[in-house]
PDB file of C-alpha atoms in Angstrom:
ATOM      1  CA  MET A  81     136.266 101.621 -32.142  1.00  0.00           C
ATOM      2  CA  ALA A  82     134.483  98.598 -30.349  1.00  0.00           C
ATOM      3  CA  ARG A  83     135.418  95.179 -31.903  1.00  0.00           C
ATOM      4  CA  SER A  84     134.161  92.197 -30.595  1.00  0.00           C
ATOM      5  CA  HIS A  85     136.214  89.321 -29.172  1.00  0.00           C
ATOM      6  CA  SER A  86     135.752  85.613 -27.941  1.00  0.00           C
ATOM      7  CA  ALA A  87     134.999  84.492 -24.632  1.00  0.00           C
ATOM      8  CA  GLU A  88     139.453  83.037 -24.914  1.00  0.00           C
ATOM      9  CA  GLU A  89     140.259  86.521 -25.225  1.00  0.00           C
ATOM     10  CA  VAL A  90     137.977  88.257 -23.195  1.00  0.00           C
ATOM     11  CA  ARG A  91     139.077  86.010 -20.541  1.00  0.00           C
ATOM     12  CA  ALA A  92     142.987  86.472 -21.656  1.00  0.00           C
ATOM     13  CA  PHE A  93     142.123  90.336 -21.499  1.00  0.00           C
ATOM     14  CA  CYS A  94     140.328  90.271 -17.706  1.00  0.00           C
ATOM     15  CA  ALA A  95     143.994  88.201 -16.380  1.00  0.00           C
ATOM     16  CA  ARG A  96     146.390  91.297 -18.005  1.00  0.00           C
ATOM     17  CA  LEU A  97     143.748  93.329 -16.041  1.00  0.00           C
ATOM     18  CA  GLU A  98     143.776  92.143 -12.561  1.00  0.00           C
ATOM     19  CA  LYS A  99     147.588  92.489 -13.029  1.00  0.00           C
ATOM     20  CA  THR A 100     147.107  96.480 -13.427  1.00  0.00           C
ATOM     21  CA  HIS A 101     145.040  98.549 -11.261  1.00  0.00           C
ATOM     22  CA  THR A 102     141.819 100.606 -11.300  1.00  0.00           C
ATOM     23  CA  PRO A 103     143.310 104.291 -11.156  1.00  0.00           C
ATOM     24  CA  ALA A 104     145.544 103.109 -14.335  1.00  0.00           C
ATOM     25  CA  VAL A 105     141.678 101.626 -15.985  1.00  0.00           C
ATOM     26  CA  SER A 106     140.160 105.058 -14.771  1.00  0.00           C
ATOM     27  CA  ASP A 107     142.976 106.701 -16.874  1.00  0.00           C
ATOM     28  CA  THR A 108     142.802 104.992 -19.830  1.00  0.00           C
ATOM     29  CA  LEU A 109     138.812 105.602 -20.103  1.00  0.00           C
ATOM     30  CA  ASP A 110     139.791 109.454 -19.278  1.00  0.00           C
ATOM     31  CA  GLU A 111     142.461 109.603 -22.399  1.00  0.00           C
ATOM     32  CA  LEU A 112     139.693 107.354 -25.000  1.00  0.00           C
ATOM     33  CA  GLY A 113     136.418 110.360 -23.505  1.00  0.00           C
ATOM     34  CA  PHE A 114     135.117 107.681 -21.299  1.00  0.00           C
ATOM     35  CA  MET A 115     135.448 109.993 -17.643  1.00  0.00           C
ATOM     36  CA  GLY A 116     131.824 108.373 -16.317  1.00  0.00           C
ATOM     37  CA  GLN A 117     132.774 104.807 -16.453  1.00  0.00           C
ATOM     38  CA  VAL A 118     134.125 105.188 -12.465  1.00  0.00           C
ATOM     39  CA  MET A 119     131.748 104.313  -9.584  1.00  0.00           C
ATOM     40  CA  GLU A 120     130.846 106.587  -6.853  1.00  0.00           C
ATOM     41  CA  ALA A 121     132.999 106.564  -3.540  1.00  0.00           C
ATOM     42  CA  GLY A 122     131.488 103.318  -0.808  1.00  0.00           C
ATOM     43  CA  PHE A 123     132.061 100.443  -2.434  1.00  0.00           C
ATOM     44  CA  VAL A 124     134.395  98.724   0.209  1.00  0.00           C
ATOM     45  CA  PRO A 125     135.907  95.308  -0.508  1.00  0.00           C
ATOM     46  CA  ILE A 126     135.465  92.430   2.321  1.00  0.00           C
ATOM     47  CA  LEU A 127     139.204  90.845   0.754  1.00  0.00           C
ATOM     48  CA  PRO A 128     141.371  94.467   0.559  1.00  0.00           C
ATOM     49  CA  ASN A 129     143.917  92.891  -1.395  1.00  0.00           C
ATOM     50  CA  VAL A 130     142.131  90.940  -4.014  1.00  0.00           C
ATOM     51  CA  VAL A 131     141.757  92.768  -7.610  1.00  0.00           C
ATOM     52  CA  VAL A 132     139.284  91.118 -10.734  1.00  0.00           C
ATOM     53  CA  ALA A 133     138.070  91.228 -13.647  1.00  0.00           C
ATOM     54  CA  GLY A 134     135.160  89.862 -15.671  1.00  0.00           C
ATOM     55  CA  PRO A 135     132.323  90.311 -17.827  1.00  0.00           C
ATOM     56  CA  ALA A 136     129.110  92.021 -15.608  1.00  0.00           C
ATOM     57  CA  TYR A 137     125.924  89.786 -15.144  1.00  0.00           C
ATOM     58  CA  THR A 138     123.532  92.390 -13.843  1.00  0.00           C
ATOM     59  CA  ILE A 139     120.969  91.883 -11.028  1.00  0.00           C
ATOM     60  CA  GLU A 140     118.148  93.880  -9.890  1.00  0.00           C
ATOM     61  CA  GLU A 141     116.702  93.828  -6.759  1.00  0.00           C
ATOM     62  CA  ALA A 142     113.935  96.694  -5.203  1.00  0.00           C
ATOM     63  CA  ARG A 143     112.368  97.221  -2.023  1.00  0.00           C
ATOM     64  CA  THR A 144     108.864  94.580  -1.949  1.00  0.00           C
ATOM     65  CA  LYS A 145     105.944  96.031  -2.669  1.00  0.00           C
ATOM     66  CA  GLU A 146     104.155  93.032  -0.038  1.00  0.00           C
ATOM     67  CA  SER A 147     105.974  91.961   3.178  1.00  0.00           C
ATOM     68  CA  ARG A 148     106.132  88.595   3.727  1.00  0.00           C
ATOM     69  CA  LYS A 149     107.800  86.083   6.378  1.00  0.00           C
ATOM     70  CA  LEU A 150     110.087  83.576   5.422  1.00  0.00           C
ATOM     71  CA  SER A 151     107.192  80.704   6.191  1.00  0.00           C
ATOM     72  CA  ASP A 152     104.415  82.329   3.915  1.00  0.00           C
ATOM     73  CA  TYR A 153     106.404  81.562   1.012  1.00  0.00           C
ATOM     74  CA  ASP A 154     106.254  78.635  -0.856  1.00  0.00           C
ATOM     75  CA  PRO A 155     109.711  77.331  -0.829  1.00  0.00           C
ATOM     76  CA  ALA A 156     109.203  75.756  -4.622  1.00  0.00           C
ATOM     77  CA  PHE A 157     107.811  79.393  -5.979  1.00  0.00           C
ATOM     78  CA  VAL A 158     111.389  80.758  -4.220  1.00  0.00           C
ATOM     79  CA  ALA A 159     113.405  78.057  -6.037  1.00  0.00           C
ATOM     80  CA  GLU A 160     111.368  78.632  -9.251  1.00  0.00           C
ATOM     81  CA  ALA A 161     111.477  82.320  -9.037  1.00  0.00           C
ATOM     82  CA  LEU A 162     115.419  82.439  -8.140  1.00  0.00           C
ATOM     83  CA  SER A 163     116.588  79.554 -11.072  1.00  0.00           C
ATOM     84  CA  PRO A 164     116.651  82.091 -13.867  1.00  0.00           C
ATOM     85  CA  LEU A 165     119.049  84.549 -11.594  1.00  0.00           C
ATOM     86  CA  PHE A 166     121.986  81.365 -11.186  1.00  0.00           C
ATOM     87  CA  ASP A 167     121.090  78.969 -14.220  1.00  0.00           C
ATOM     88  CA  ASN A 168     122.524  81.893 -16.355  1.00  0.00           C
ATOM     89  CA  MET A 169     125.649  82.904 -14.503  1.00  0.00           C
ATOM     90  CA  ARG A 170     129.136  81.622 -16.714  1.00  0.00           C
ATOM     91  CA  GLY A 171     132.808  81.210 -15.250  1.00  0.00           C
ATOM     92  CA  GLY A 172     134.001  84.220 -14.853  1.00  0.00           C
ATOM     93  CA  GLN A 173     131.334  86.899 -14.199  1.00  0.00           C
ATOM     94  CA  ILE A 174     131.203  89.399 -11.730  1.00  0.00           C
ATOM     95  CA  LEU A 175     127.837  89.459 -10.123  1.00  0.00           C
ATOM     96  CA  VAL A 176     126.394  93.566 -10.248  1.00  0.00           C
ATOM     97  CA  VAL A 177     123.988  93.775  -8.023  1.00  0.00           C
ATOM     98  CA  THR A 178     121.754  96.710  -8.004  1.00  0.00           C
ATOM     99  CA  THR A 179     118.964  98.072  -5.098  1.00  0.00           C
ATOM    100  CA  ASN A 180     117.697 100.916  -6.232  1.00  0.00           C
ATOM    101  CA  GLY A 181     118.271 102.941  -3.438  1.00  0.00           C
ATOM    102  CA  PHE A 182     117.323 100.367  -1.396  1.00  0.00           C
ATOM    103  CA  SER A 183     119.627  99.604   1.708  1.00  0.00           C
ATOM    104  CA  GLY A 184     117.277  98.465   4.592  1.00  0.00           C
ATOM    105  CA  ALA A 185     118.487  95.014   3.918  1.00  0.00           C
ATOM    106  CA  GLY A 186     120.770  92.342   2.832  1.00  0.00           C
ATOM    107  CA  ALA A 187     121.174  92.475  -1.074  1.00  0.00           C
ATOM    108  CA  PHE A 188     123.845  90.055  -1.043  1.00  0.00           C
ATOM    109  CA  GLY A 189     124.877  86.977   1.589  1.00  0.00           C
ATOM    110  CA  GLU A 190     126.077  83.704   2.268  1.00  0.00           C
ATOM    111  CA  LEU A 191     124.055  81.493   0.014  1.00  0.00           C
ATOM    112  CA  MET A 192     124.305  83.550  -2.907  1.00  0.00           C
ATOM    113  CA  ALA A 193     127.644  84.389  -2.150  1.00  0.00           C
ATOM    114  CA  THR A 194     128.373  79.707  -2.264  1.00  0.00           C
ATOM    115  CA  THR A 195     126.001  79.438  -4.848  1.00  0.00           C
ATOM    116  CA  ALA A 196     127.797  81.641  -7.829  1.00  0.00           C
ATOM    117  CA  LYS A 197     131.165  80.295  -6.999  1.00  0.00           C
ATOM    118  CA  PHE A 198     131.073  77.094  -6.261  1.00  0.00           C
ATOM    119  CA  SER A 199     127.928  75.975  -8.783  1.00  0.00           C
ATOM    120  CA  ARG A 200     128.479  78.718 -11.301  1.00  0.00           C
ATOM    121  CA  GLY A 201     132.287  79.753 -10.773  1.00  0.00           C
ATOM    122  CA  VAL A 202     131.813  83.316 -10.434  1.00  0.00           C
ATOM    123  CA  LYS A 203     134.349  85.915  -9.772  1.00  0.00           C
ATOM    124  CA  ALA A 204     133.004  88.209  -7.666  1.00  0.00           C
ATOM    125  CA  ALA A 205     130.389  90.857  -6.665  1.00  0.00           C
ATOM    126  CA  VAL A 206     129.822  94.622  -6.554  1.00  0.00           C
ATOM    127  CA  VAL A 207     126.798  95.305  -4.861  1.00  0.00           C
ATOM    128  CA  ASP A 208     124.857  98.637  -4.542  1.00  0.00           C
ATOM    129  CA  GLY A 209     123.836  98.879  -1.317  1.00  0.00           C
ATOM    130  CA  PRO A 210     124.433  96.809   2.190  1.00  0.00           C
ATOM    131  CA  ILE A 211     125.437  92.743   2.139  1.00  0.00           C
ATOM    132  CA  ARG A 212     125.490  90.414   4.857  1.00  0.00           C
ATOM    133  CA  ASP A 213     127.055  86.911   6.722  1.00  0.00           C
ATOM    134  CA  ILE A 214     129.929  88.809   6.032  1.00  0.00           C
ATOM    135  CA  SER A 215     131.933  85.748   8.424  1.00  0.00           C
ATOM    136  CA  ARG A 216     130.319  83.330   6.326  1.00  0.00           C
ATOM    137  CA  ILE A 217     131.447  85.452   2.493  1.00  0.00           C
ATOM    138  CA  LEU A 218     134.768  85.389   3.939  1.00  0.00           C
ATOM    139  CA  GLU A 219     135.088  81.980   4.624  1.00  0.00           C
ATOM    140  CA  ILE A 220     134.441  80.950   1.515  1.00  0.00           C
ATOM    141  CA  GLY A 221     136.920  83.870  -0.123  1.00  0.00           C
ATOM    142  CA  PHE A 222     134.363  84.994  -2.464  1.00  0.00           C
ATOM    143  CA  PRO A 223     135.140  89.139  -3.161  1.00  0.00           C
ATOM    144  CA  VAL A 224     132.373  91.691  -2.971  1.00  0.00           C
ATOM    145  CA  TRP A 225     132.407  95.472  -3.165  1.00  0.00           C
ATOM    146  CA  ALA A 226     129.622  96.429  -1.092  1.00  0.00           C
ATOM    147  CA  ARG A 227     127.721 100.434   0.142  1.00  0.00           C
ATOM    148  CA  GLY A 228     127.431  98.672   4.012  1.00  0.00           C
ATOM    149  CA  ASN A 229     126.358  96.231   6.000  1.00  0.00           C
ATOM    150  CA  ILE A 230     123.467  95.149   7.403  1.00  0.00           C
ATOM    151  CA  PRO A 231     121.623  92.147   9.477  1.00  0.00           C
ATOM    152  CA  ALA A 232     118.280  91.773   8.264  1.00  0.00           C
ATOM    153  CA  ASP A 233     117.185  89.207   5.110  1.00  0.00           C
ATOM    154  CA  SER A 234     116.169  90.291   2.013  1.00  0.00           C
ATOM    155  CA  VAL A 235     113.204  87.715   2.444  1.00  0.00           C
ATOM    156  CA  GLY A 236     109.967  90.129   2.857  1.00  0.00           C
ATOM    157  CA  ARG A 237     111.701  92.702   2.468  1.00  0.00           C
ATOM    158  CA  VAL A 238     113.347  92.918  -1.142  1.00  0.00           C
ATOM    159  CA  ASP A 239     111.898  91.563  -5.076  1.00  0.00           C
ATOM    160  CA  LEU A 240     114.247  89.822  -7.471  1.00  0.00           C
ATOM    161  CA  VAL A 241     113.354  92.811 -10.216  1.00  0.00           C
ATOM    162  CA  GLY A 242     115.749  91.748 -13.286  1.00  0.00           C
ATOM    163  CA  VAL A 243     118.331  89.651 -14.116  1.00  0.00           C
ATOM    164  CA  GLY A 244     120.802  90.033 -17.578  1.00  0.00           C
ATOM    165  CA  ARG A 245     119.483  93.916 -18.228  1.00  0.00           C
ATOM    166  CA  PRO A 246     121.379  97.046 -18.336  1.00  0.00           C
ATOM    167  CA  VAL A 247     121.575  98.496 -14.767  1.00  0.00           C
ATOM    168  CA  SER A 248     122.420 101.693 -12.631  1.00  0.00           C
ATOM    169  CA  CYS A 249     125.177 100.877 -10.720  1.00  0.00           C
ATOM    170  CA  GLY A 250     127.524 103.156  -8.415  1.00  0.00           C
ATOM    171  CA  GLY A 251     125.961 105.650 -10.573  1.00  0.00           C
ATOM    172  CA  VAL A 252     127.734 104.446 -14.168  1.00  0.00           C
ATOM    173  CA  ARG A 253     125.547 102.253 -16.275  1.00  0.00           C
ATOM    174  CA  VAL A 254     126.280  98.692 -16.595  1.00  0.00           C
ATOM    175  CA  GLU A 255     125.202  96.192 -19.028  1.00  0.00           C
ATOM    176  CA  PRO A 256     125.937  92.574 -19.314  1.00  0.00           C
ATOM    177  CA  ASP A 257     129.140  91.622 -20.542  1.00  0.00           C
ATOM    178  CA  ASP A 258     130.848  95.788 -19.884  1.00  0.00           C
ATOM    179  CA  ILE A 259     134.047  94.288 -18.241  1.00  0.00           C
ATOM    180  CA  VAL A 260     134.221  95.024 -14.116  1.00  0.00           C
ATOM    181  CA  VAL A 261     137.417  95.484 -13.021  1.00  0.00           C
ATOM    182  CA  ALA A 262     137.697  96.362  -8.635  1.00  0.00           C
ATOM    183  CA  ASP A 263     140.072  96.787  -6.670  1.00  0.00           C
ATOM    184  CA  ARG A 264     140.843  98.478  -3.101  1.00  0.00           C
ATOM    185  CA  ASP A 265     140.470 101.883  -4.845  1.00  0.00           C
ATOM    186  CA  GLY A 266     137.275 101.328  -6.484  1.00  0.00           C
ATOM    187  CA  VAL A 267     135.136  99.522  -9.144  1.00  0.00           C
ATOM    188  CA  VAL A 268     135.579 100.684 -12.438  1.00  0.00           C
ATOM    189  CA  VAL A 269     132.953  99.564 -15.646  1.00  0.00           C
ATOM    190  CA  ILE A 270     134.621  99.063 -19.162  1.00  0.00           C
ATOM    191  CA  PRO A 271     131.860  99.413 -21.923  1.00  0.00           C
ATOM    192  CA  VAL A 272     132.491  96.812 -24.512  1.00  0.00           C
ATOM    193  CA  ARG A 273     129.977  97.646 -27.032  1.00  0.00           C
ATOM    194  CA  GLN A 274     131.863 101.436 -27.548  1.00  0.00           C
ATOM    195  CA  VAL A 275     136.001 100.636 -26.935  1.00  0.00           C
ATOM    196  CA  ASP A 276     137.591  98.173 -27.758  1.00  0.00           C
ATOM    197  CA  LEU A 277     138.758  95.593 -24.952  1.00  0.00           C
ATOM    198  CA  ALA A 278     142.090  94.954 -26.527  1.00  0.00           C
ATOM    199  CA  GLU A 279     143.542  98.557 -27.047  1.00  0.00           C
ATOM    200  CA  VAL A 280     141.433  99.264 -22.902  1.00  0.00           C
ATOM    201  CA  VAL A 281     144.179  97.218 -21.654  1.00  0.00           C
ATOM    202  CA  GLN A 282     147.113  97.708 -23.717  1.00  0.00           C
ATOM    203  CA  LYS A 283     146.745 100.920 -22.353  1.00  0.00           C
ATOM    204  CA  ALA A 284     146.023 100.053 -19.379  1.00  0.00           C
ATOM    205  CA  GLU A 285     150.008  98.470 -19.075  1.00  0.00           C
ATOM    206  CA  GLU A 286     151.046 100.831 -20.026  1.00  0.00           C
ATOM    207  CA  VAL A 287     150.138 103.687 -17.739  1.00  0.00           C
ATOM    208  CA  VAL A 288     151.500 101.547 -14.718  1.00  0.00           C
ATOM    209  CA  ALA A 289     154.288 100.880 -16.569  1.00  0.00           C
ATOM    210  CA  ALA A 290     155.277 104.924 -17.013  1.00  0.00           C
ATOM    211  CA  GLU A 291     153.694 105.440 -13.515  1.00  0.00           C
ATOM    212  CA  ARG A 292     157.000 102.753 -12.490  1.00  0.00           C
ATOM    213  CA  ARG A 293     159.352 104.688 -14.591  1.00  0.00           C
ATOM    214  CA  SER A 294     158.242 107.600 -13.237  1.00  0.00           C
ATOM    215  CA  ARG A 295     158.386 106.402  -8.907  1.00  0.00           C
ATOM    216  CA  GLN A 296     161.541 105.518  -9.678  1.00  0.00           C
ATOM    217  CA  GLU A 297     162.933 108.590 -11.541  1.00  0.00           C
ATOM    218  CA  ILE A 298     161.338 110.128  -7.982  1.00  0.00           C
ATOM    219  CA  ARG A 299     163.247 107.729  -6.170  1.00  0.00           C
ATOM    220  CA  SER A 300     166.616 108.751  -7.449  1.00  0.00           C
ATOM    221  CA  GLY A 301     165.870 112.565  -7.053  1.00  0.00           C
ATOM    222  CA  LEU A 302     164.028 114.130  -9.580  1.00  0.00           C
ATOM    223  CA  SER A 303     161.323 116.345  -8.650  1.00  0.00           C
ATOM    224  CA  LEU A 304     157.928 115.947 -10.236  1.00  0.00           C
ATOM    225  CA  LEU A 305     158.364 119.127 -12.277  1.00  0.00           C
ATOM    226  CA  GLU A 306     161.720 117.545 -14.014  1.00  0.00           C
ATOM    227  CA  VAL A 307     159.948 113.892 -14.686  1.00  0.00           C
ATOM    228  CA  TYR A 308     157.149 115.839 -16.011  1.00  0.00           C
ATOM    229  CA  LYS A 309     159.303 117.527 -18.654  1.00  0.00           C
ATOM    230  CA  LYS A 310     161.253 114.235 -19.496  1.00  0.00           C
ATOM    231  CA  TYR A 311     157.896 112.558 -20.176  1.00  0.00           C
ATOM    232  CA  GLY A 312     155.220 114.888 -20.824  1.00  0.00           C
ATOM    233  CA  LYS A 313     153.197 113.428 -17.940  1.00  0.00           C
ATOM    234  CA  LEU A 314     153.449 112.098 -14.041  1.00  0.00           C
TER     235      LEU A 314
END
């Protein structure tokens, strides 16, 4: 049963999740009856050894209806249009960006990563589309999971159509503040309005401990069948 938690509690739970891994979180959600919480294959981390967990900050993009050059835009208009995007970000969040299937431009790049990290304290981004400026994003050490890469700018190709509302990313419905967990295996979404985050964290930790125990038993000479008979799971 879902239970509300304070921001401080959520931060602590996310820190504990970052000591687990996405398969353990996925297995836990499966056991609780939530089998559709893993994003589709193809999300590749640019920093492969990072594990992140944090509340989702959702961003929806789509192919532009009116293609124009950057010089055609009024800078004041651009700044005003982007202010709702950045002003509401909070430290520790993970950006979840959907492109509505458009892959013809970078849905995320250096300037968004730099602003999100240094101005707002955002942890990472998960992008259901291609990104660009990867070398510069790597320079600042900002973790991003993306569907690919492309040098084309979003300006004149992509419109920002929504911020802070439910989106579909990687085949999973993501609501604002759902907990996103990502590592080199992929991305899992914990639906915090439907499950108790404390229970998910505790069970994921138990899965990790059980896996470690089984691994040691197998290394000591037991067979998979013997381990299964002994513990009732692998």
